[in-house]
XYZ file of C-alpha atoms in Angstrom:
628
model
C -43.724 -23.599 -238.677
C -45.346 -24.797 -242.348
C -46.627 -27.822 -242.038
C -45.024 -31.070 -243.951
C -45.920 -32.932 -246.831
C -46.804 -36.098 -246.394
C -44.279 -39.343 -247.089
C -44.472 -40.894 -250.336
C -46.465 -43.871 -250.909
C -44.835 -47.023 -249.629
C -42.684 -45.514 -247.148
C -43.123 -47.703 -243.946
C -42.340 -44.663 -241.187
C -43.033 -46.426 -237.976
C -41.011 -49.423 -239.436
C -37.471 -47.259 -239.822
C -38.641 -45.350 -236.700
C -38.891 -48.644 -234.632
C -35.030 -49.949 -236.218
C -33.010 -46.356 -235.390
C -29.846 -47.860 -233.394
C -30.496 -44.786 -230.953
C -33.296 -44.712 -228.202
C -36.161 -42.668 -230.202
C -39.777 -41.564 -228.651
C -42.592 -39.146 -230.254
C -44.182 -37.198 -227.324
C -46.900 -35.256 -227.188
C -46.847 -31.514 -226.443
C -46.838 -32.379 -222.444
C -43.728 -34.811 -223.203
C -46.641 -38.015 -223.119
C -46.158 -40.794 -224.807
C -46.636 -41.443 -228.410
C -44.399 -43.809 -230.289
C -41.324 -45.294 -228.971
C -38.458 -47.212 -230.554
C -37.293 -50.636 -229.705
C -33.914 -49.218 -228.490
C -36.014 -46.790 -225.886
C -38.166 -49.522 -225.030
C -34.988 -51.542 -223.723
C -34.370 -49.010 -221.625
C -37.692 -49.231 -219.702
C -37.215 -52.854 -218.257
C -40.811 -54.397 -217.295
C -43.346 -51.711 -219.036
C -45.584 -52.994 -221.105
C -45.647 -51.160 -224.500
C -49.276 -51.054 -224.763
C -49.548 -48.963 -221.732
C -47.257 -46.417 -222.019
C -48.825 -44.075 -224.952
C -50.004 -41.069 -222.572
C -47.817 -41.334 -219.930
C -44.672 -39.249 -219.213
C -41.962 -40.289 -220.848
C -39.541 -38.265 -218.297
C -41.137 -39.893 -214.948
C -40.608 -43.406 -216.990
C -37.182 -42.962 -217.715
C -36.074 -41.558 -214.066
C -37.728 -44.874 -212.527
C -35.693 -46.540 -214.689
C -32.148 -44.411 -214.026
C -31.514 -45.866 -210.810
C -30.842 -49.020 -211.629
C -29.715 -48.745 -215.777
C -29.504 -44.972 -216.910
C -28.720 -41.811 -215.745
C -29.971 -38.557 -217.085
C -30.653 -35.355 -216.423
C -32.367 -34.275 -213.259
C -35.818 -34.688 -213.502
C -36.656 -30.956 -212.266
C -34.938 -29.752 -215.596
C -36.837 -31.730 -218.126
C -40.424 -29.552 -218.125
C -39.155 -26.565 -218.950
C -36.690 -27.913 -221.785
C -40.027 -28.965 -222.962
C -41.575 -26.098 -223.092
C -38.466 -24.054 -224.714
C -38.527 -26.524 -227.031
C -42.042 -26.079 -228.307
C -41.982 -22.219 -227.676
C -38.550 -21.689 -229.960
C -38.873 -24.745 -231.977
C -35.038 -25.012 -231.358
C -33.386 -28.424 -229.763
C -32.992 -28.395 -225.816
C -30.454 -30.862 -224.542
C -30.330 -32.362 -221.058
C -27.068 -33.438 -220.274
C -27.043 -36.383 -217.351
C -24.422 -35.082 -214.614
C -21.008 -37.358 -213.635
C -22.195 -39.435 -210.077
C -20.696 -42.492 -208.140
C -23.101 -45.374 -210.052
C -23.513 -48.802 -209.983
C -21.511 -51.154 -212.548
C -23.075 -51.308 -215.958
C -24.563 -48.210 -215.545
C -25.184 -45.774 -218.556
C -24.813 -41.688 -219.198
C -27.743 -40.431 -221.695
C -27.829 -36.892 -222.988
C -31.417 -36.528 -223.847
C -32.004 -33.577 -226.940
C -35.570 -32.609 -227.367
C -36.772 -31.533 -231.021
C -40.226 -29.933 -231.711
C -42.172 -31.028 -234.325
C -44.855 -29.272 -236.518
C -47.903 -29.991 -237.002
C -48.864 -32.672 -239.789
C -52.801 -32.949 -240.529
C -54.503 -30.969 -237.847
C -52.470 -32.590 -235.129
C -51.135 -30.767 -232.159
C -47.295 -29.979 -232.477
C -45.126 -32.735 -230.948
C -41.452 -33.484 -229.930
C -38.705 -35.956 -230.729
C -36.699 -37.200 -228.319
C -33.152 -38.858 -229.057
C -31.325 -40.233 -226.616
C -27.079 -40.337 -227.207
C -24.957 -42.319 -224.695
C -21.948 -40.165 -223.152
C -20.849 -42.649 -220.484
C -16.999 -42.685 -221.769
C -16.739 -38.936 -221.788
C -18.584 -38.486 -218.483
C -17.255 -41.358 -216.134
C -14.277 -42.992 -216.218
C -13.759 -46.073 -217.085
C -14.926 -48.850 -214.538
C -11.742 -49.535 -212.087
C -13.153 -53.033 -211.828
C -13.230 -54.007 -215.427
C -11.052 -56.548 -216.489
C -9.661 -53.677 -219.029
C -9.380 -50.957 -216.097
C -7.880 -54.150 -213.817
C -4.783 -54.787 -216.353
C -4.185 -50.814 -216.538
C -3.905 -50.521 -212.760
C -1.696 -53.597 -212.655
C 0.988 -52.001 -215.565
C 0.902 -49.021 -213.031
C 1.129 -51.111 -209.863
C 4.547 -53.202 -211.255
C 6.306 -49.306 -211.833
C 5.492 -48.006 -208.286
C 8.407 -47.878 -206.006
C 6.564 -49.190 -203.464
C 5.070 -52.269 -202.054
C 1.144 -52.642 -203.456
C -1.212 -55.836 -203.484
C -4.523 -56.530 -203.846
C -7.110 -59.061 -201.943
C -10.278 -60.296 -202.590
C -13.702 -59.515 -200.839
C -13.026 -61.875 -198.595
C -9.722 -60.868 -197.622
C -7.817 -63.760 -199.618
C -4.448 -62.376 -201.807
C -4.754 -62.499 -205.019
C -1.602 -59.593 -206.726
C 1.454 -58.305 -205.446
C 3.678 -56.400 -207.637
C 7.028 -56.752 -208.140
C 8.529 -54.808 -205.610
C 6.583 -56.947 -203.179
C 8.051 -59.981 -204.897
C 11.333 -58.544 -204.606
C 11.387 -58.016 -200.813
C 9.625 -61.302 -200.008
C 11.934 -62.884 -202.068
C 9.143 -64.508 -203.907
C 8.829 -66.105 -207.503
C 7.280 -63.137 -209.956
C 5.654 -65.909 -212.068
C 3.330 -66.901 -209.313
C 2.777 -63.247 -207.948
C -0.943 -63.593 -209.626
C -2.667 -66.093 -206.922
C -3.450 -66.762 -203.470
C -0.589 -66.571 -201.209
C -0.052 -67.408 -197.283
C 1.386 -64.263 -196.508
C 0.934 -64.863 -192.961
C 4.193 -66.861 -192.815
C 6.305 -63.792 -194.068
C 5.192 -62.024 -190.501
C 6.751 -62.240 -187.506
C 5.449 -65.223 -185.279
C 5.408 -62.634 -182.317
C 3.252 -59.964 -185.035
C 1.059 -62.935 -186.484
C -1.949 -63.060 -183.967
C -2.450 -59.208 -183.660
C -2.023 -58.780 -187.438
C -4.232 -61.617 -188.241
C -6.979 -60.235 -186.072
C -7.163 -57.103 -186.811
C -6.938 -58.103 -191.034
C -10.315 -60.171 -190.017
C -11.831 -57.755 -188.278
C -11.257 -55.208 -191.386
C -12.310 -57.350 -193.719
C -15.389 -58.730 -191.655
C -16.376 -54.778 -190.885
C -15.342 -53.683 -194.383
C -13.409 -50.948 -192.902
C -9.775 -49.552 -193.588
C -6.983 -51.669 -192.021
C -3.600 -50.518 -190.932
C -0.910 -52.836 -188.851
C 2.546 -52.341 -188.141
C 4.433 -55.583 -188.128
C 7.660 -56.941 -188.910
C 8.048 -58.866 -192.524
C 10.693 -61.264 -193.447
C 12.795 -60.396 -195.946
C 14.851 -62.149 -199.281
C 18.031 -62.341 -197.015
C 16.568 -63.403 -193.618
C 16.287 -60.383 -191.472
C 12.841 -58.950 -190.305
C 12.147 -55.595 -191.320
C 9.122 -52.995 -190.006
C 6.557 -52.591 -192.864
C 3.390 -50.385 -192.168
C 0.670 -52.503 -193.756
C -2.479 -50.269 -194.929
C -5.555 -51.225 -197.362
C -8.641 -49.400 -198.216
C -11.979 -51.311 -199.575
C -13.132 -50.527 -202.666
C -17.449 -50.821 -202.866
C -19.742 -50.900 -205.569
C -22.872 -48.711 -205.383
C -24.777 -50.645 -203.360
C -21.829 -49.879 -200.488
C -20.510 -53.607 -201.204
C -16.871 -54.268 -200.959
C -15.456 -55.790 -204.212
C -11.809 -55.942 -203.536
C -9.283 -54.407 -201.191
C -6.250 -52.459 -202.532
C -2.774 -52.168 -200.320
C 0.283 -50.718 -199.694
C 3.447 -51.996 -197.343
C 5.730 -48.920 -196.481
C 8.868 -50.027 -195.153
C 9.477 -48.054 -191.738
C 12.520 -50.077 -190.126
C 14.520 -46.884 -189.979
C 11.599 -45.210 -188.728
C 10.991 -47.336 -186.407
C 14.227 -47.985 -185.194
C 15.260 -43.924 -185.177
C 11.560 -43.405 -182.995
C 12.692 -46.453 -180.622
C 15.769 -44.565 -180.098
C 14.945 -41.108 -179.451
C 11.917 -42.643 -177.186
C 14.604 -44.549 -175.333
C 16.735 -41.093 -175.093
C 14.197 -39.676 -173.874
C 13.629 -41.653 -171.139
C 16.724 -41.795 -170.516
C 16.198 -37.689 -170.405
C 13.765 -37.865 -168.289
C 15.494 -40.517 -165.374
C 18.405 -38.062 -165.631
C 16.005 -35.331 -164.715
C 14.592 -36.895 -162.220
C 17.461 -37.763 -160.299
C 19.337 -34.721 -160.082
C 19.068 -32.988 -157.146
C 17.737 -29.732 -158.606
C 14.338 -28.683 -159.283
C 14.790 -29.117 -162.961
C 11.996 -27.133 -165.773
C 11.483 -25.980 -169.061
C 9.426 -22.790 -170.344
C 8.084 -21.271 -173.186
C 9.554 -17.512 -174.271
C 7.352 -15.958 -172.099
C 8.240 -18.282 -168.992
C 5.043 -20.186 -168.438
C 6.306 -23.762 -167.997
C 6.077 -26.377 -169.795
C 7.844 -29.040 -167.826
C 8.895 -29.396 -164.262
C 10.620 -32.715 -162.834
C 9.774 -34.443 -159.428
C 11.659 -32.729 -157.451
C 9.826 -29.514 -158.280
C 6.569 -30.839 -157.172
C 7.977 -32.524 -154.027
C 9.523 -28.861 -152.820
C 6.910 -26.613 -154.022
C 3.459 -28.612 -154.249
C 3.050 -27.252 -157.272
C 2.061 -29.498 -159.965
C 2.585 -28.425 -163.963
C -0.465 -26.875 -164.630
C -0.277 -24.866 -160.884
C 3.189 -23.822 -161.630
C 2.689 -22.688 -165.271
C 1.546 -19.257 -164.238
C 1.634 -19.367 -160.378
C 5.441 -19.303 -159.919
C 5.650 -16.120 -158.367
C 3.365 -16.632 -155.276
C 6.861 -19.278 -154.153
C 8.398 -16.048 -153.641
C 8.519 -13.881 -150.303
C 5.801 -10.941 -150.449
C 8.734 -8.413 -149.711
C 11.145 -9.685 -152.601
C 8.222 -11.034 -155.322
C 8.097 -7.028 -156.994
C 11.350 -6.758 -158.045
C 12.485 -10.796 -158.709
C 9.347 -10.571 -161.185
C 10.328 -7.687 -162.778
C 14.087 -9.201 -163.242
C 12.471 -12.704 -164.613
C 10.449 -10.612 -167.015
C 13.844 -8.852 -168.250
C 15.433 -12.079 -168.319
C 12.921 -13.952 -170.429
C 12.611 -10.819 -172.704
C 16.710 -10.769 -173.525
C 16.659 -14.297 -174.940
C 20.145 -14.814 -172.731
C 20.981 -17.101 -170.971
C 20.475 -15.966 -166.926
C 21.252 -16.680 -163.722
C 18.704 -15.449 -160.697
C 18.828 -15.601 -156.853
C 15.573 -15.294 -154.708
C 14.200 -17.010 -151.928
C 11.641 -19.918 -153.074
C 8.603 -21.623 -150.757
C 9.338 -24.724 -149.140
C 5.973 -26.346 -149.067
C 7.152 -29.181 -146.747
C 8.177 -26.933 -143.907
C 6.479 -23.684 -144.502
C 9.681 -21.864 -144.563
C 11.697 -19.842 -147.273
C 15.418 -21.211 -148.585
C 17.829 -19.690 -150.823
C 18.051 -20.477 -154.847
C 20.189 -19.758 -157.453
C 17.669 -20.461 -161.020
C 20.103 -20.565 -164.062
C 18.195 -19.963 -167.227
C 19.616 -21.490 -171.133
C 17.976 -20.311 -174.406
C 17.317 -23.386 -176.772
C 17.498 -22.256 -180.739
C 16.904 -24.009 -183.926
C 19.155 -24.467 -186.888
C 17.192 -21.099 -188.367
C 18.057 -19.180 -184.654
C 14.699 -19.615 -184.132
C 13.852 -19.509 -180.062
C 12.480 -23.003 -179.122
C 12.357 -22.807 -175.152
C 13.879 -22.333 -172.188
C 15.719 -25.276 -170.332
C 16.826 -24.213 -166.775
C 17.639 -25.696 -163.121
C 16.904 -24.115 -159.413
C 19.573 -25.216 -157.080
C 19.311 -25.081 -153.666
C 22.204 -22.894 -152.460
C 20.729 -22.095 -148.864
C 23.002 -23.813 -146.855
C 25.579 -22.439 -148.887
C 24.112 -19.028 -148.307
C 24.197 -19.134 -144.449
C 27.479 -20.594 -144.886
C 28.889 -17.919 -146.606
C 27.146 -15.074 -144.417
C 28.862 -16.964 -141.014
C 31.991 -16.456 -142.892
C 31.411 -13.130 -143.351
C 30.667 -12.438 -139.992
C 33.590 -14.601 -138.653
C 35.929 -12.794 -141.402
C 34.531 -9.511 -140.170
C 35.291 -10.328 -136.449
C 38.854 -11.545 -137.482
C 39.394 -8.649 -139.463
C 38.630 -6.528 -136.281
C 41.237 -8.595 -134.061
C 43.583 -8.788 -136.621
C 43.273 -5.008 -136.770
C 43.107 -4.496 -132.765
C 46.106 -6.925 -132.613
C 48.249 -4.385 -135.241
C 47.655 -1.462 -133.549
C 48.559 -3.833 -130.232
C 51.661 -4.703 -131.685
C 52.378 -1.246 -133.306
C 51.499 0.613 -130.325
C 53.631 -1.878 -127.771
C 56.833 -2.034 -130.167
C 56.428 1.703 -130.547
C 56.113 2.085 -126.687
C 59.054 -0.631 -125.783
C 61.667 1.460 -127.556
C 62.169 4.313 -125.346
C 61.929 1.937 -122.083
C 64.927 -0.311 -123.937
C 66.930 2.595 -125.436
C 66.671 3.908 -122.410
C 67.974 0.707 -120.553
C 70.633 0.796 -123.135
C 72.007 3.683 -122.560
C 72.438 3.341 -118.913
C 73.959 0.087 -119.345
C 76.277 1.346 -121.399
C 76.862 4.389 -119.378
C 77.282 1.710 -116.640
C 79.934 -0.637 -118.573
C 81.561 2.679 -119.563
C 82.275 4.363 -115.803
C 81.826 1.128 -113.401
C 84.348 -0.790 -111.903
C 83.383 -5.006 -112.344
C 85.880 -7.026 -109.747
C 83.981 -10.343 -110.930
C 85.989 -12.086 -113.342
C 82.753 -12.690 -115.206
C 81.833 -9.536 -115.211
C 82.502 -9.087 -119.463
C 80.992 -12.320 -120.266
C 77.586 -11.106 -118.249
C 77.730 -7.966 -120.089
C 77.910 -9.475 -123.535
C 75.170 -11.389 -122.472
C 73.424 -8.417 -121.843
C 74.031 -6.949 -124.966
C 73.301 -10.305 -126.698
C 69.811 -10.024 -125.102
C 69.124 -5.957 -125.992
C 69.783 -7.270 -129.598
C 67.314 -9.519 -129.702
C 64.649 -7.372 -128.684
C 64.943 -4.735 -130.445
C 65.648 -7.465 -133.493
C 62.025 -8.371 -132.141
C 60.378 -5.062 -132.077
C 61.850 -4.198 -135.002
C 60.303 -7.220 -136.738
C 56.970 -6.502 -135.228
C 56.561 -3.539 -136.710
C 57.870 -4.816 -139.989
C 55.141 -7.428 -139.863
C 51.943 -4.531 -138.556
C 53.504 -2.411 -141.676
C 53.106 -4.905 -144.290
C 49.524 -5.527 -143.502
C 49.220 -1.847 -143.381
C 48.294 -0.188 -147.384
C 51.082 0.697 -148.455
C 51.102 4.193 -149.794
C 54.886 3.610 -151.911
C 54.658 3.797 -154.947
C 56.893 0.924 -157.252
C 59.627 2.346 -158.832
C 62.602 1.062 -160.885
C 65.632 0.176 -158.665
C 68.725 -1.161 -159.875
C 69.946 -4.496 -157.935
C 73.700 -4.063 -158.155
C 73.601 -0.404 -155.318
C 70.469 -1.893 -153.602
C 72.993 -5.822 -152.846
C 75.807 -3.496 -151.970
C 74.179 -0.944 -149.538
C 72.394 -4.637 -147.867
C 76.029 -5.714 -147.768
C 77.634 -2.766 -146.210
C 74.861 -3.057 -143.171
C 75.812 -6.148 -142.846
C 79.653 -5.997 -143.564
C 81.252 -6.378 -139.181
C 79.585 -10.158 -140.133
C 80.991 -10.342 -143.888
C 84.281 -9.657 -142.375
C 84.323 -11.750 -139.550
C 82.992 -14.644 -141.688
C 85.334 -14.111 -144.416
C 82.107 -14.640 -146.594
C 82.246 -14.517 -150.711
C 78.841 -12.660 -151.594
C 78.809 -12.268 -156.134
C 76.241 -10.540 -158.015
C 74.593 -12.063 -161.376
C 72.186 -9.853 -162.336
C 73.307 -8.847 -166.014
C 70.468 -10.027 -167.222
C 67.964 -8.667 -164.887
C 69.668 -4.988 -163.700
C 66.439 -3.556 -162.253
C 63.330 -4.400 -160.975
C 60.094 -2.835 -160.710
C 59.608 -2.667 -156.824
C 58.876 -0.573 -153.603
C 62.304 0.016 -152.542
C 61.253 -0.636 -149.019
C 60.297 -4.223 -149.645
C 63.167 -4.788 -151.772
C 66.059 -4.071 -149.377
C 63.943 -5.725 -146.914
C 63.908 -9.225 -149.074
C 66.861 -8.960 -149.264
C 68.619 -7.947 -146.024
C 66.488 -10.834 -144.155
C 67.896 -13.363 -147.166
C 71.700 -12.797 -147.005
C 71.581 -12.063 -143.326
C 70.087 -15.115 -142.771
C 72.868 -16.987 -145.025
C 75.757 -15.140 -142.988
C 73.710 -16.208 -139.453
C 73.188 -19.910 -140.719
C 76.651 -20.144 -142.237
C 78.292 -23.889 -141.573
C 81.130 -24.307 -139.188
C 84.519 -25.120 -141.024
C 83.683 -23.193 -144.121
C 83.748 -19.511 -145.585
C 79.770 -18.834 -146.798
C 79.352 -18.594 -150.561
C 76.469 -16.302 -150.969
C 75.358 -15.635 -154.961
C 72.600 -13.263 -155.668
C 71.183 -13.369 -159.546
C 68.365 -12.126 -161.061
C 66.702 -13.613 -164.476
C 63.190 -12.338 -166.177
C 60.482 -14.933 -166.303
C 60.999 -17.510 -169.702
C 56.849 -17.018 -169.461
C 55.674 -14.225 -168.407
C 59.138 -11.178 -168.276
C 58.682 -10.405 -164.661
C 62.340 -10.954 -162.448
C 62.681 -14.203 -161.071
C 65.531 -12.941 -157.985
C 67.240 -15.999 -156.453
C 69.782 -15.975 -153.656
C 71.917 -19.063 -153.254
C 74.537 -19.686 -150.278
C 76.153 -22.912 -149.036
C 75.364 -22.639 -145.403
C 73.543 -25.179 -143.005
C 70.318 -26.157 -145.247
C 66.790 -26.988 -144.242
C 65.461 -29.822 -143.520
C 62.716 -29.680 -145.539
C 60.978 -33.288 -145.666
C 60.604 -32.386 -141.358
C 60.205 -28.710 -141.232
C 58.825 -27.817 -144.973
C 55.316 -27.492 -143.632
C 56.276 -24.504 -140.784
C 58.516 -23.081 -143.468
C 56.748 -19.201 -143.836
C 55.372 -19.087 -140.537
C 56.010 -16.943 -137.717
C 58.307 -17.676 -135.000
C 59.076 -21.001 -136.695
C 62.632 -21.621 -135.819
C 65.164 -24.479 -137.849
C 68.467 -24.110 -135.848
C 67.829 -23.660 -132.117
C 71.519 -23.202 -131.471
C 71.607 -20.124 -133.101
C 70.253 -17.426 -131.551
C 67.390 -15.505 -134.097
C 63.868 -14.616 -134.065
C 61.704 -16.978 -136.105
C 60.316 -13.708 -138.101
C 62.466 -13.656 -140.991
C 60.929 -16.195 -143.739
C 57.610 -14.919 -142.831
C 57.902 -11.348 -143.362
C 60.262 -12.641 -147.084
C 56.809 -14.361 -148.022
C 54.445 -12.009 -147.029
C 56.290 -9.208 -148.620
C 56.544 -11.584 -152.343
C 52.946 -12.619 -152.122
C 51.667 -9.386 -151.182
C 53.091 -8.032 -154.455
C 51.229 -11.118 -156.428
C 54.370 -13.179 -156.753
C 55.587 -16.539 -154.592
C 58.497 -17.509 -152.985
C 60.404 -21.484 -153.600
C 62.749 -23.255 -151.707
C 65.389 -25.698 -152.685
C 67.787 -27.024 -149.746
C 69.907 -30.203 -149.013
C 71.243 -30.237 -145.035
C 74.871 -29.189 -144.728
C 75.279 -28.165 -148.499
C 73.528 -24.857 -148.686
C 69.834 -23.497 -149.751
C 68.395 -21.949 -153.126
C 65.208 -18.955 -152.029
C 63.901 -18.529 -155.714
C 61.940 -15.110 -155.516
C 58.925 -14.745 -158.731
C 58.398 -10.906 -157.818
């Protein structure tokens, strides 16, 4: 670089060096000391200027940062130096953004090399520029920044304020004024806010606002606030200090969220959930919950109490509750069931840790899933069925037992009625061999005979019904078929006709609507020989019987609804309506009969799935209404 001319004559350098606006030093090739300007100098608080030529200007200016300037890190300014000497192009140091103290000022430093002028070593001119309002923002505290923050504060939709050091209020905006119910033109000073809380909040909210402020830490209270109209509402009361450099708290800045629903939704489901959890415990199951997998999550009182097996026991030690000889395969079913995502129902055996034994469950299993059929858990119950399991395997037993006697007591029946018949046809025919070729010279002798015949009637009426009875609990290998009522009334009335005649009975058919009926013959003629035989036996004295036998499908369901209607004796039902269908049961004692009729009517109707109903007033006749 050529060296310079020197200034004119007259031209005071060090004076318009000294009154540049800009901080301004001369520095030696090493960055010493040489000539600085009064606006450097100002920087450099307690030097005296006659001692600083030779020094380092950098090391001077870093002492000073910490309190008034901030530049560039000081490991950065020797080789700027010495690029600036070596390409005699300007180096700038720019100071980098960092939390300061008030006041404090940015200063991007350029360094300019300088040739040499009259023998002298090359030099360097520094220039310092201040950057502070594109580097840091602008100071939150000022009184400029402080009127920003309130224009933003009164357009927030929510409650903000702001206290002093010492914890006094000093702004609320004017949503805060709004809730409080407070005048906006005095929202600028100290307020009492305490008496908008609570009395029952006050103390704890008052502490714990001194004890923030005191510790200079961030406060948070919920509390209830009075509002405009009266009512106390939940606000969530937060503030954060804000510190100078030094760490010291110059104001605090708030917020009040109102949280009444909140509040009163949380108070809620907390209440239904202990109510949840008193309905769990007090039903008598062993109540739990489980994740997908089936290691529980929950598991009520009465879990604990049977099994000994507290939550965190039970979570993956459920199966050892189970009997060594069953645990295999009820694992293996649990692991299916908790795979499928279905709702299940399980029964095992299940330890009894208060008596050491084993007792019957049944564990019912329900999938919970979110709005998104998401799987949340399982809920399920384990109900103690082992009473009910013994119970049911006595009945069993007792049903199997009955079910032999009931079958030993057929073939009984069957075998005796089978084996009476010859003996009685036998006796039969020698009596009436006898009343055919014997000579009686009692007077009586006729009326003893038809006593005698009275008597073989009614047993082999008996045996006859016996066997009727052992072959209806018998399976019955007939086959329905379709049989038309009108031949199957007639042939039933042409057995019976010695006692139509002699009774001078009126029997009518009314089955137009109903002609045939899907039936096993058998059982049909059966129902309904036993029906109008019993309304010719139990005819009323004085009066012809009137027997009517229709037949109607069901208004619900099509199937024949037969009904045979006569205007004989009646039943009694309010006194014998409870022996009605059983055997033996007898309504009339002075007429002779067997007891076996309405019992073999019913079983025959209810073995086919229908049911048999009764309608009858004493001395005016009966209604059988038949649902085959």
């Amino acid at each position: 670089m050529p060296p310079v001319s020197a200034p004119s004559p007259g031209f005071d350098f060090q004076l318009v060096f000294a009154a540049l606006p800009a901080p301004h030093a001369l520095l030696g090739p090493g960055g010493q000391v040489q000539v600085l300007n009064d606006a450097l100098l100002a920087l450099l608080p307690g030097q005296e200027p006659a001692r600083l030529p030779g020094r380092p200007l950098a090391e001077l200016l870093h002492a000073a940062a910490a309190a008034e300037a901030l530049l560039a890190p000081a490991h950065e300014w020797p080789a700027a130096l010495a690029r600036a000497l070596a390409t005699g192009k300007p180096e700038v140091l720019t100071p980098t953004p960092q939390r300061a103290a008030p006041g404090a000022r940015y200063w991007q430093a350029t360094l300019q090399a300088l040739p040499a002028y009259r023998r002298s070593p090359p030099g360097l001119l520094l220039s310092l520029l201040d950057v502070t309002d594109a580097l840091h923002p602008a100071d939150p505290h000022s009184l400029h920044s402080q009127a920003r923050l309130r224009i933003f504060a009164e357009h927030l939709p929510q409650q903000v304020w702001t206290a002093t050091a010492d914890g006094q209020l000093e702004f609320f905006n004017k949503r805060t004024a709004e809730f409080l119910g407070e005048d906006p033109a005095g929202r600028g000073a100290p307020n009492d806010w305490r008496r908008a809380v609570h009395p029952d909040d006050q103390e704890e909210a008052l502490t714990r606002w001194e004890q923030a402020v005191a510790q200079g830490s961030p406060f948070e209270v919920e509390l209830r606030l009075l509002r405009h109209d009266g009512a106390f509402r939940w606000v969530l009361v937060q503030a954060e200090p804000a510190r100078d450099a030094r760490g010291h708290v110059l104001r605090w800045y708030g917020a009040n969220t109102d949280i009444h629903q909140l509040r009163t939704l949380t108070h809620q489901l907390v209440r239904r959930e202990q109510d949840f959890r008193f309905l769990v415990e007090s039903l008598p199951h062993l109540v739990w919950a489980a994740t997908a997998d089936g290691r529980f999550t929950f598991v009520n009182r009465h879990w604990v109490d049977y099994t000994g097996l507290p939550l965190d026991q039970a979570q993956d030690g459920w199966a050892q509750l189970l009997p060594p000889e069953d645990r295999p395969a009820a694992v293996q079913e649990m692991a299916t069931h908790w795979a499928s995502g279905r709702a299940f129902e399980l029964h095992t055996r299940l330890y009894d840790a208060r008596t050491g034994q084993y007792r019957w469950f049944v564990h019912r299993g329900q999938p919970l899933y979110d709005a998104r059929g998401q799987f949340v858990r399982w809920y399920g119950t384990s109900t103690d069925v082992d009473d009910a399991v013994r119970t049911q395997g006595l009945l069993e037993e007792q049903n199997q037992r009955l079910t032999r006697a009931n079958q030993d007591f057929d073939n009984f029946v069957y075998t005796a009625s089978h084996d009476l018949k010859q003996p009685i046809n036998n006796m039969a025919g020698i009596f009436e061999e006898l009343t055919r070729t014997a000579y009686f010279r009692d007077p009586e002798a006729g009326q003893l005979i038809s006593y005698f015949e009275r008597a073989l009637t009614q047993i082999y009426d008996t045996i006859d019904d016996l066997t009727a009875v052992v072959q209806l609990q018998r399976p019955q290998p007939a086959p329905a078929e379709a049989v038309e009522l009108a031949p199957m009334v007639r042939a039933v009335v042409h057995s019976v006709q010695n006692q139509v005649t002699r009774l001078r009975a009126d029997i009518s058919l009314d089955v137009a609507r109903c002609p045939t009926v899907l039936y096993v013959r058998a059982h049909l003629q059966s129902l309904l020989f036993n029906l109008l035989s019993n309304a010719l036996k139990y005819a009323a004295p004085g009066r012809p019987p009137r027997i009517v036998v229709g037949a109607v499908p069901d208004a619900e369901t099509g199937r024949p609804v037969l009904t045979v209607r006569d205007n004989g004796l009646g039943i009694d039902l309010d006194r014998f309506g409870p022996q009605l269908f059983q055997q033996f049961a007898r309504f009339h004692a002075h007429i002779d009969g067997t007891g076996m009729g309405l019992y073999l009517v019913n079983r025959i109707v209810e073995s086919h799935g229908g049911h048999l109903e009764v309608a009858s007033v004493v001395d005016a006749g009966t209604t059988f209404t038949l649902y085959l």
